[in-house]
Amino acid sequence: MSAGLLLLAGCGTTDHAGHGGKPAAVSQNNASPYQGTVVDPAFPKPDLRLTDTTGKPYDLREQTSGKTTLIFFGYTNCPDVCPTTMGDMAAALAKQPADVRDSTRVVFVTTDPERDTPESLGAWLKAFGPNFTGLSGDLEQVKKAARGLGILVEDPKMQHDGTVMSSHGAQVVAFTPADGKAQLVYTAGTTVDDYAHDLPLLAENTR
């Protein structure tokens, strides 16, 4: 079994970070039943407590316990990978039977909390469906949680035209329901069919 590096970022950054401050190792196991890339070794869900789109405290581990959980770090004004990734996951979920949809949560953690208020984040995610939860809060806490997953998040920067760019990794990390551990990583090239193939397997906690 060989190992590679998670080297993908979106929305303007080309720097990369790894799990625990090291490059994130992934398995190139051709025997895997998944379309996503297997994480080896698996690691636990981040201990993240932020604010959801209703303004209430949200404990990630507690409130996604027993659910397939797909985590993505991004921001609502992202011009490319963020809306595309959310749209692809929404389309994949629409292909699933009710039991798989009911057992799956997509958690979008904003990397631009100054502009992505709970209200605006909730309005943006509403288009993708009820399985999507938005979290906002302290940026340093978000950056720390992202680093623990091998994802780089940088401070938002004002551009010459007055827009704000938030550089962040483009990976989706999938946690299985039984053990709450990261089992798969999806990069920006993942298709709707790839997600649709893996969601039932994740719901069964198959590996």
PDB file of N, CA and C in Angstrom, residues 38-112:
ATOM      1  N   VAL A  38      -9.117   6.819   0.351  1.00  0.00           N
ATOM      2  CA  VAL A  38      -9.129   6.318   1.728  1.00  0.00           C
ATOM      3  C   VAL A  38      -8.051   7.011   2.552  1.00  0.00           C
ATOM      4  N   VAL A  39      -8.423   7.453   3.737  1.00  0.00           N
ATOM      5  CA  VAL A  39      -7.482   8.060   4.681  1.00  0.00           C
ATOM      6  C   VAL A  39      -6.843   6.948   5.501  1.00  0.00           C
ATOM      7  N   ASP A  40      -5.531   6.968   5.612  1.00  0.00           N
ATOM      8  CA  ASP A  40      -4.827   5.935   6.362  1.00  0.00           C
ATOM      9  C   ASP A  40      -3.660   6.558   7.124  1.00  0.00           C
ATOM     10  N   PRO A  41      -3.739   6.647   8.455  1.00  0.00           N
ATOM     11  CA  PRO A  41      -4.805   6.099   9.292  1.00  0.00           C
ATOM     12  C   PRO A  41      -5.994   7.059   9.396  1.00  0.00           C
ATOM     13  N   ALA A  42      -7.146   6.486   9.740  1.00  0.00           N
ATOM     14  CA  ALA A  42      -8.334   7.310   9.986  1.00  0.00           C
ATOM     15  C   ALA A  42      -8.106   8.150  11.242  1.00  0.00           C
ATOM     16  N   PHE A  43      -8.781   9.292  11.321  1.00  0.00           N
ATOM     17  CA  PHE A  43      -8.637  10.143  12.497  1.00  0.00           C
ATOM     18  C   PHE A  43     -10.002  10.703  12.886  1.00  0.00           C
ATOM     19  N   PRO A  44     -10.149  11.122  14.151  1.00  0.00           N
ATOM     20  CA  PRO A  44     -11.480  11.482  14.652  1.00  0.00           C
ATOM     21  C   PRO A  44     -11.977  12.827  14.153  1.00  0.00           C
ATOM     22  N   LYS A  45     -13.287  13.005  14.249  1.00  0.00           N
ATOM     23  CA  LYS A  45     -13.928  14.280  13.961  1.00  0.00           C
ATOM     24  C   LYS A  45     -13.325  15.368  14.824  1.00  0.00           C
ATOM     25  N   PRO A  46     -13.132  16.579  14.296  1.00  0.00           N
ATOM     26  CA  PRO A  46     -12.587  17.659  15.133  1.00  0.00           C
ATOM     27  C   PRO A  46     -13.556  18.024  16.255  1.00  0.00           C
ATOM     28  N   ASP A  47     -12.987  18.400  17.376  1.00  0.00           N
ATOM     29  CA  ASP A  47     -13.790  18.850  18.515  1.00  0.00           C
ATOM     30  C   ASP A  47     -14.120  20.316  18.282  1.00  0.00           C
ATOM     31  N   LEU A  48     -15.186  20.564  17.521  1.00  0.00           N
ATOM     32  CA  LEU A  48     -15.497  21.904  17.038  1.00  0.00           C
ATOM     33  C   LEU A  48     -16.843  22.359  17.582  1.00  0.00           C
ATOM     34  N   ARG A  49     -16.840  23.503  18.253  1.00  0.00           N
ATOM     35  CA  ARG A  49     -18.074  24.081  18.777  1.00  0.00           C
ATOM     36  C   ARG A  49     -18.218  25.498  18.235  1.00  0.00           C
ATOM     37  N   LEU A  50     -19.172  25.653  17.316  1.00  0.00           N
ATOM     38  CA  LEU A  50     -19.387  26.947  16.674  1.00  0.00           C
ATOM     39  C   LEU A  50     -20.866  27.324  16.764  1.00  0.00           C
ATOM     40  N   THR A  51     -21.315  28.197  15.879  1.00  0.00           N
ATOM     41  CA  THR A  51     -22.701  28.666  15.871  1.00  0.00           C
ATOM     42  C   THR A  51     -23.367  28.239  14.589  1.00  0.00           C
ATOM     43  N   ASP A  52     -24.581  27.658  14.706  1.00  0.00           N
ATOM     44  CA  ASP A  52     -25.264  27.221  13.494  1.00  0.00           C
ATOM     45  C   ASP A  52     -26.047  28.370  12.873  1.00  0.00           C
ATOM     46  N   THR A  53     -26.794  28.087  11.819  1.00  0.00           N
ATOM     47  CA  THR A  53     -27.465  29.153  11.072  1.00  0.00           C
ATOM     48  C   THR A  53     -28.691  29.708  11.789  1.00  0.00           C
ATOM     49  N   THR A  54     -29.087  29.080  12.890  1.00  0.00           N
ATOM     50  CA  THR A  54     -30.172  29.635  13.704  1.00  0.00           C
ATOM     51  C   THR A  54     -29.636  30.485  14.850  1.00  0.00           C
ATOM     52  N   GLY A  55     -28.305  30.584  14.944  1.00  0.00           N
ATOM     53  CA  GLY A  55     -27.684  31.345  16.021  1.00  0.00           C
ATOM     54  C   GLY A  55     -27.457  30.554  17.286  1.00  0.00           C
ATOM     55  N   LYS A  56     -27.696  29.240  17.239  1.00  0.00           N
ATOM     56  CA  LYS A  56     -27.532  28.400  18.425  1.00  0.00           C
ATOM     57  C   LYS A  56     -26.161  27.723  18.426  1.00  0.00           C
ATOM     58  N   PRO A  57     -25.645  27.402  19.629  1.00  0.00           N
ATOM     59  CA  PRO A  57     -24.375  26.675  19.697  1.00  0.00           C
ATOM     60  C   PRO A  57     -24.500  25.308  19.031  1.00  0.00           C
ATOM     61  N   TYR A  58     -23.433  24.892  18.370  1.00  0.00           N
ATOM     62  CA  TYR A  58     -23.433  23.622  17.646  1.00  0.00           C
ATOM     63  C   TYR A  58     -22.160  22.874  17.987  1.00  0.00           C
ATOM     64  N   ASP A  59     -22.310  21.710  18.617  1.00  0.00           N
ATOM     65  CA  ASP A  59     -21.190  20.834  18.942  1.00  0.00           C
ATOM     66  C   ASP A  59     -21.114  19.785  17.836  1.00  0.00           C
ATOM     67  N   LEU A  60     -20.088  19.861  17.005  1.00  0.00           N
ATOM     68  CA  LEU A  60     -19.993  19.008  15.826  1.00  0.00           C
ATOM     69  C   LEU A  60     -20.062  17.531  16.183  1.00  0.00           C
ATOM     70  N   ARG A  61     -19.267  17.099  17.140  1.00  0.00           N
ATOM     71  CA  ARG A  61     -19.248  15.683  17.477  1.00  0.00           C
ATOM     72  C   ARG A  61     -20.588  15.212  18.022  1.00  0.00           C
ATOM     73  N   GLU A  62     -21.166  16.011  18.894  1.00  0.00           N
ATOM     74  CA  GLU A  62     -22.423  15.615  19.528  1.00  0.00           C
ATOM     75  C   GLU A  62     -23.581  15.588  18.531  1.00  0.00           C
ATOM     76  N   GLN A  63     -23.663  16.608  17.703  1.00  0.00           N
ATOM     77  CA  GLN A  63     -24.847  16.765  16.864  1.00  0.00           C
ATOM     78  C   GLN A  63     -24.769  16.008  15.535  1.00  0.00           C
ATOM     79  N   THR A  64     -23.606  15.450  15.238  1.00  0.00           N
ATOM     80  CA  THR A  64     -23.517  14.586  14.063  1.00  0.00           C
ATOM     81  C   THR A  64     -23.230  13.141  14.461  1.00  0.00           C
ATOM     82  N   SER A  65     -23.338  12.832  15.733  1.00  0.00           N
ATOM     83  CA  SER A  65     -23.085  11.476  16.209  1.00  0.00           C
ATOM     84  C   SER A  65     -24.024  10.488  15.523  1.00  0.00           C
ATOM     85  N   GLY A  66     -23.477   9.383  15.038  1.00  0.00           N
ATOM     86  CA  GLY A  66     -24.279   8.364  14.398  1.00  0.00           C
ATOM     87  C   GLY A  66     -24.686   8.685  12.974  1.00  0.00           C
ATOM     88  N   LYS A  67     -24.143   9.761  12.402  1.00  0.00           N
ATOM     89  CA  LYS A  67     -24.474  10.177  11.046  1.00  0.00           C
ATOM     90  C   LYS A  67     -23.222  10.150  10.168  1.00  0.00           C
ATOM     91  N   THR A  68     -23.391   9.775   8.906  1.00  0.00           N
ATOM     92  CA  THR A  68     -22.333  10.050   7.942  1.00  0.00           C
ATOM     93  C   THR A  68     -22.177  11.563   7.862  1.00  0.00           C
ATOM     94  N   THR A  69     -20.962  12.053   8.030  1.00  0.00           N
ATOM     95  CA  THR A  69     -20.735  13.493   8.090  1.00  0.00           C
ATOM     96  C   THR A  69     -19.677  13.898   7.068  1.00  0.00           C
ATOM     97  N   LEU A  70     -20.055  14.801   6.172  1.00  0.00           N
ATOM     98  CA  LEU A  70     -19.153  15.330   5.156  1.00  0.00           C
ATOM     99  C   LEU A  70     -18.844  16.782   5.510  1.00  0.00           C
ATOM    100  N   ILE A  71     -17.581  17.094   5.751  1.00  0.00           N
ATOM    101  CA  ILE A  71     -17.179  18.422   6.207  1.00  0.00           C
ATOM    102  C   ILE A  71     -16.404  19.141   5.117  1.00  0.00           C
ATOM    103  N   PHE A  72     -16.776  20.407   4.914  1.00  0.00           N
ATOM    104  CA  PHE A  72     -16.114  21.246   3.911  1.00  0.00           C
ATOM    105  C   PHE A  72     -15.907  22.630   4.508  1.00  0.00           C
ATOM    106  N   PHE A  73     -14.742  23.213   4.273  1.00  0.00           N
ATOM    107  CA  PHE A  73     -14.425  24.562   4.723  1.00  0.00           C
ATOM    108  C   PHE A  73     -14.445  25.488   3.508  1.00  0.00           C
ATOM    109  N   GLY A  74     -15.268  26.548   3.573  1.00  0.00           N
ATOM    110  CA  GLY A  74     -15.368  27.469   2.453  1.00  0.00           C
ATOM    111  C   GLY A  74     -16.146  28.708   2.840  1.00  0.00           C
ATOM    112  N   TYR A  75     -16.578  29.482   1.851  1.00  0.00           N
ATOM    113  CA  TYR A  75     -17.323  30.710   2.155  1.00  0.00           C
ATOM    114  C   TYR A  75     -18.330  30.994   1.050  1.00  0.00           C
ATOM    115  N   THR A  76     -19.388  31.706   1.377  1.00  0.00           N
ATOM    116  CA  THR A  76     -20.526  31.836   0.471  1.00  0.00           C
ATOM    117  C   THR A  76     -20.222  32.692  -0.756  1.00  0.00           C
ATOM    118  N   ASN A  77     -19.259  33.601  -0.674  1.00  0.00           N
ATOM    119  CA  ASN A  77     -18.903  34.435  -1.827  1.00  0.00           C
ATOM    120  C   ASN A  77     -17.819  33.810  -2.697  1.00  0.00           C
ATOM    121  N   CYS A  78     -17.476  32.586  -2.419  1.00  0.00           N
ATOM    122  CA  CYS A  78     -16.505  31.846  -3.228  1.00  0.00           C
ATOM    123  C   CYS A  78     -17.009  31.761  -4.670  1.00  0.00           C
ATOM    124  N   PRO A  79     -16.155  32.078  -5.646  1.00  0.00           N
ATOM    125  CA  PRO A  79     -16.622  32.137  -7.035  1.00  0.00           C
ATOM    126  C   PRO A  79     -16.652  30.800  -7.751  1.00  0.00           C
ATOM    127  N   ASP A  80     -16.099  29.748  -7.140  1.00  0.00           N
ATOM    128  CA  ASP A  80     -15.970  28.525  -7.926  1.00  0.00           C
ATOM    129  C   ASP A  80     -16.228  27.248  -7.141  1.00  0.00           C
ATOM    130  N   VAL A  81     -15.226  26.779  -6.404  1.00  0.00           N
ATOM    131  CA  VAL A  81     -15.285  25.422  -5.866  1.00  0.00           C
ATOM    132  C   VAL A  81     -16.358  25.238  -4.793  1.00  0.00           C
ATOM    133  N   CYS A  82     -16.662  26.270  -4.011  1.00  0.00           N
ATOM    134  CA  CYS A  82     -17.621  26.093  -2.910  1.00  0.00           C
ATOM    135  C   CYS A  82     -19.041  25.796  -3.413  1.00  0.00           C
ATOM    136  N   PRO A  83     -19.626  26.652  -4.260  1.00  0.00           N
ATOM    137  CA  PRO A  83     -20.976  26.337  -4.730  1.00  0.00           C
ATOM    138  C   PRO A  83     -21.023  25.079  -5.592  1.00  0.00           C
ATOM    139  N   THR A  84     -19.955  24.826  -6.349  1.00  0.00           N
ATOM    140  CA  THR A  84     -19.927  23.620  -7.179  1.00  0.00           C
ATOM    141  C   THR A  84     -19.918  22.361  -6.322  1.00  0.00           C
ATOM    142  N   THR A  85     -19.086  22.369  -5.284  1.00  0.00           N
ATOM    143  CA  THR A  85     -18.996  21.205  -4.400  1.00  0.00           C
ATOM    144  C   THR A  85     -20.303  20.967  -3.660  1.00  0.00           C
ATOM    145  N   MET A  86     -20.900  22.035  -3.123  1.00  0.00           N
ATOM    146  CA  MET A  86     -22.181  21.875  -2.429  1.00  0.00           C
ATOM    147  C   MET A  86     -23.256  21.378  -3.386  1.00  0.00           C
ATOM    148  N   GLY A  87     -23.271  21.902  -4.597  1.00  0.00           N
ATOM    149  CA  GLY A  87     -24.255  21.479  -5.587  1.00  0.00           C
ATOM    150  C   GLY A  87     -24.097  20.019  -5.969  1.00  0.00           C
ATOM    151  N   ASP A  88     -22.853  19.570  -6.110  1.00  0.00           N
ATOM    152  CA  ASP A  88     -22.602  18.175  -6.454  1.00  0.00           C
ATOM    153  C   ASP A  88     -23.065  17.241  -5.340  1.00  0.00           C
ATOM    154  N   MET A  89     -22.804  17.610  -4.096  1.00  0.00           N
ATOM    155  CA  MET A  89     -23.245  16.761  -2.988  1.00  0.00           C
ATOM    156  C   MET A  89     -24.766  16.760  -2.869  1.00  0.00           C
ATOM    157  N   ALA A  90     -25.388  17.904  -3.117  1.00  0.00           N
ATOM    158  CA  ALA A  90     -26.847  17.969  -3.086  1.00  0.00           C
ATOM    159  C   ALA A  90     -27.446  17.064  -4.160  1.00  0.00           C
ATOM    160  N   ALA A  91     -26.859  17.078  -5.352  1.00  0.00           N
ATOM    161  CA  ALA A  91     -27.356  16.233  -6.436  1.00  0.00           C
ATOM    162  C   ALA A  91     -27.162  14.758  -6.113  1.00  0.00           C
ATOM    163  N   ALA A  92     -26.030  14.425  -5.484  1.00  0.00           N
ATOM    164  CA  ALA A  92     -25.783  13.032  -5.107  1.00  0.00           C
ATOM    165  C   ALA A  92     -26.764  12.566  -4.037  1.00  0.00           C
ATOM    166  N   LEU A  93     -27.060  13.433  -3.081  1.00  0.00           N
ATOM    167  CA  LEU A  93     -28.024  13.079  -2.037  1.00  0.00           C
ATOM    168  C   LEU A  93     -29.417  12.872  -2.618  1.00  0.00           C
ATOM    169  N   ALA A  94     -29.762  13.641  -3.623  1.00  0.00           N
ATOM    170  CA  ALA A  94     -31.085  13.515  -4.245  1.00  0.00           C
ATOM    171  C   ALA A  94     -31.268  12.156  -4.908  1.00  0.00           C
ATOM    172  N   LYS A  95     -30.175  11.481  -5.241  1.00  0.00           N
ATOM    173  CA  LYS A  95     -30.240  10.165  -5.870  1.00  0.00           C
ATOM    174  C   LYS A  95     -30.397   9.042  -4.853  1.00  0.00           C
ATOM    175  N   GLN A  96     -30.307   9.354  -3.549  1.00  0.00           N
ATOM    176  CA  GLN A  96     -30.281   8.329  -2.520  1.00  0.00           C
ATOM    177  C   GLN A  96     -31.670   7.989  -2.004  1.00  0.00           C
ATOM    178  N   PRO A  97     -31.845   6.768  -1.500  1.00  0.00           N
ATOM    179  CA  PRO A  97     -33.093   6.448  -0.809  1.00  0.00           C
ATOM    180  C   PRO A  97     -33.201   7.250   0.489  1.00  0.00           C
ATOM    181  N   ALA A  98     -34.387   7.325   1.031  1.00  0.00           N
ATOM    182  CA  ALA A  98     -34.646   8.170   2.194  1.00  0.00           C
ATOM    183  C   ALA A  98     -33.760   7.820   3.380  1.00  0.00           C
ATOM    184  N   ASP A  99     -33.480   6.534   3.599  1.00  0.00           N
ATOM    185  CA  ASP A  99     -32.699   6.157   4.776  1.00  0.00           C
ATOM    186  C   ASP A  99     -31.270   6.675   4.690  1.00  0.00           C
ATOM    187  N   VAL A 100     -30.690   6.691   3.485  1.00  0.00           N
ATOM    188  CA  VAL A 100     -29.333   7.222   3.332  1.00  0.00           C
ATOM    189  C   VAL A 100     -29.336   8.735   3.498  1.00  0.00           C
ATOM    190  N   ARG A 101     -30.308   9.410   2.897  1.00  0.00           N
ATOM    191  CA  ARG A 101     -30.397  10.869   3.066  1.00  0.00           C
ATOM    192  C   ARG A 101     -30.559  11.236   4.539  1.00  0.00           C
ATOM    193  N   ASP A 102     -31.419  10.511   5.237  1.00  0.00           N
ATOM    194  CA  ASP A 102     -31.690  10.828   6.640  1.00  0.00           C
ATOM    195  C   ASP A 102     -30.478  10.622   7.535  1.00  0.00           C
ATOM    196  N   SER A 103     -29.565   9.758   7.109  1.00  0.00           N
ATOM    197  CA  SER A 103     -28.399   9.452   7.947  1.00  0.00           C
ATOM    198  C   SER A 103     -27.155  10.204   7.524  1.00  0.00           C
ATOM    199  N   THR A 104     -27.317  11.219   6.659  1.00  0.00           N
ATOM    200  CA  THR A 104     -26.168  11.963   6.127  1.00  0.00           C
ATOM    201  C   THR A 104     -26.287  13.449   6.460  1.00  0.00           C
ATOM    202  N   ARG A 105     -25.188  14.037   6.900  1.00  0.00           N
ATOM    203  CA  ARG A 105     -25.123  15.471   7.152  1.00  0.00           C
ATOM    204  C   ARG A 105     -23.925  16.061   6.408  1.00  0.00           C
ATOM    205  N   VAL A 106     -24.166  17.181   5.755  1.00  0.00           N
ATOM    206  CA  VAL A 106     -23.086  17.946   5.133  1.00  0.00           C
ATOM    207  C   VAL A 106     -22.884  19.205   5.979  1.00  0.00           C
ATOM    208  N   VAL A 107     -21.684  19.382   6.494  1.00  0.00           N
ATOM    209  CA  VAL A 107     -21.380  20.518   7.373  1.00  0.00           C
ATOM    210  C   VAL A 107     -20.433  21.464   6.642  1.00  0.00           C
ATOM    211  N   PHE A 108     -20.917  22.673   6.411  1.00  0.00           N
ATOM    212  CA  PHE A 108     -20.153  23.718   5.729  1.00  0.00           C
ATOM    213  C   PHE A 108     -19.669  24.697   6.785  1.00  0.00           C
ATOM    214  N   VAL A 109     -18.351  24.757   6.994  1.00  0.00           N
ATOM    215  CA  VAL A 109     -17.763  25.646   7.993  1.00  0.00           C
ATOM    216  C   VAL A 109     -17.200  26.862   7.281  1.00  0.00           C
ATOM    217  N   THR A 110     -17.717  28.046   7.586  1.00  0.00           N
ATOM    218  CA  THR A 110     -17.275  29.225   6.854  1.00  0.00           C
ATOM    219  C   THR A 110     -15.865  29.645   7.245  1.00  0.00           C
ATOM    220  N   THR A 111     -15.101  30.018   6.229  1.00  0.00           N
ATOM    221  CA  THR A 111     -13.749  30.543   6.432  1.00  0.00           C
ATOM    222  C   THR A 111     -13.745  32.068   6.367  1.00  0.00           C
ATOM    223  N   ASP A 112     -14.940  32.657   6.278  1.00  0.00           N
ATOM    224  CA  ASP A 112     -15.089  34.113   6.227  1.00  0.00           C
ATOM    225  C   ASP A 112     -16.225  34.530   7.163  1.00  0.00           C
TER     226      ASP A 112
END
